[in-house]
Amino acid sequence: MDLTFTAPTRPLSVNKAGHWATKRRLLDPWKDAAWVTARNALVQGHLGEGEPSTVQVVLPFRTRNRRDAHNYTGTVVKAVVDGLVRARLVPDD
């Protein structure tokens, strides 16, 4: 099953993360969106809690500029996975 939600903010690169408080303010909406989407799917019975899964995050960009995907792993992708952990969809690492 695909879990899809609208990007709550622009994707944040680790190169521009800055101060921890700014980073948290920009990434918490990603974590919350993933959590809400996963919990809704669990409540509706579309997913089973703790079942094996694969997580693939597709980030929205408005331009075709070349980007290094690894720059978003420590920010947006981690926030999405943290939201899925909070929803108990995937186990905590």
XYZ file of C-alpha atoms in Angstrom:
93
model
C 0.000 0.000 0.000
C 1.198 3.508 -0.761
C 0.841 6.179 1.895
C 0.685 9.578 0.274
C 0.466 13.035 1.756
C 1.033 16.551 0.500
C 4.429 17.969 1.376
C 3.825 20.243 4.359
C 6.924 22.386 3.683
C 9.689 22.579 1.104
C 12.188 19.716 1.458
C 15.079 20.720 3.710
C 18.625 19.803 2.696
C 21.209 19.011 5.370
C 23.323 21.677 3.684
C 20.794 24.325 4.742
C 19.539 22.856 7.998
C 21.047 25.556 10.224
C 20.143 25.877 13.892
C 18.495 22.867 15.546
C 15.366 24.850 16.480
C 14.879 26.058 12.908
C 15.456 22.537 11.622
C 12.908 21.123 14.052
C 10.304 23.748 13.156
C 10.687 22.892 9.463
C 10.758 19.099 9.905
C 8.035 18.527 12.530
C 5.283 19.021 9.908
C 6.813 16.166 7.845
C 6.855 13.894 10.891
C 3.275 14.837 11.793
C 1.992 14.292 8.238
C 3.582 10.831 8.073
C 2.171 9.950 11.491
C -1.379 11.074 10.660
C -1.345 9.278 7.307
C -0.007 6.036 8.805
C -2.389 6.084 11.789
C -5.373 6.633 9.489
C -4.318 3.661 7.353
C -3.871 1.487 10.455
C -7.234 2.518 11.923
C -8.980 1.797 8.627
C -7.367 -1.651 8.540
C -5.326 -1.038 5.397
C -2.072 -1.822 7.181
C -0.977 -4.077 10.003
C 1.070 -2.705 12.866
C 4.701 -3.844 12.732
C 4.388 -5.754 9.453
C 7.478 -5.893 7.216
C 7.564 -2.864 4.979
C 9.629 -0.842 2.565
C 9.748 2.919 2.878
C 10.284 5.005 -0.233
C 10.076 8.775 0.077
C 9.437 10.776 -3.087
C 10.237 14.438 -2.541
C 8.462 17.168 -4.504
C 10.673 19.697 -6.246
C 9.402 22.481 -8.471
C 12.467 22.634 -10.697
C 14.557 20.038 -12.477
C 17.827 21.166 -10.891
C 20.183 18.317 -10.066
C 20.158 17.421 -6.375
C 22.084 14.967 -4.243
C 19.422 12.688 -2.743
C 21.599 11.974 0.295
C 21.264 15.596 1.401
C 17.613 14.921 2.261
C 18.118 11.613 4.086
C 19.161 13.226 7.362
C 16.320 15.694 7.311
C 13.056 14.996 5.481
C 13.434 11.224 5.073
C 14.373 10.823 8.738
C 11.383 12.945 9.792
C 9.024 10.786 7.683
C 10.437 7.565 9.148
C 10.174 9.046 12.668
C 6.494 9.727 11.975
C 5.994 6.110 10.859
C 7.736 4.913 14.031
C 5.498 7.148 16.141
C 2.482 5.622 14.372
C 3.881 2.166 15.256
C 3.939 1.217 11.601
C 7.657 0.440 11.687
C 9.807 -0.499 14.695
C 12.105 2.043 16.292
C 15.741 1.763 15.362
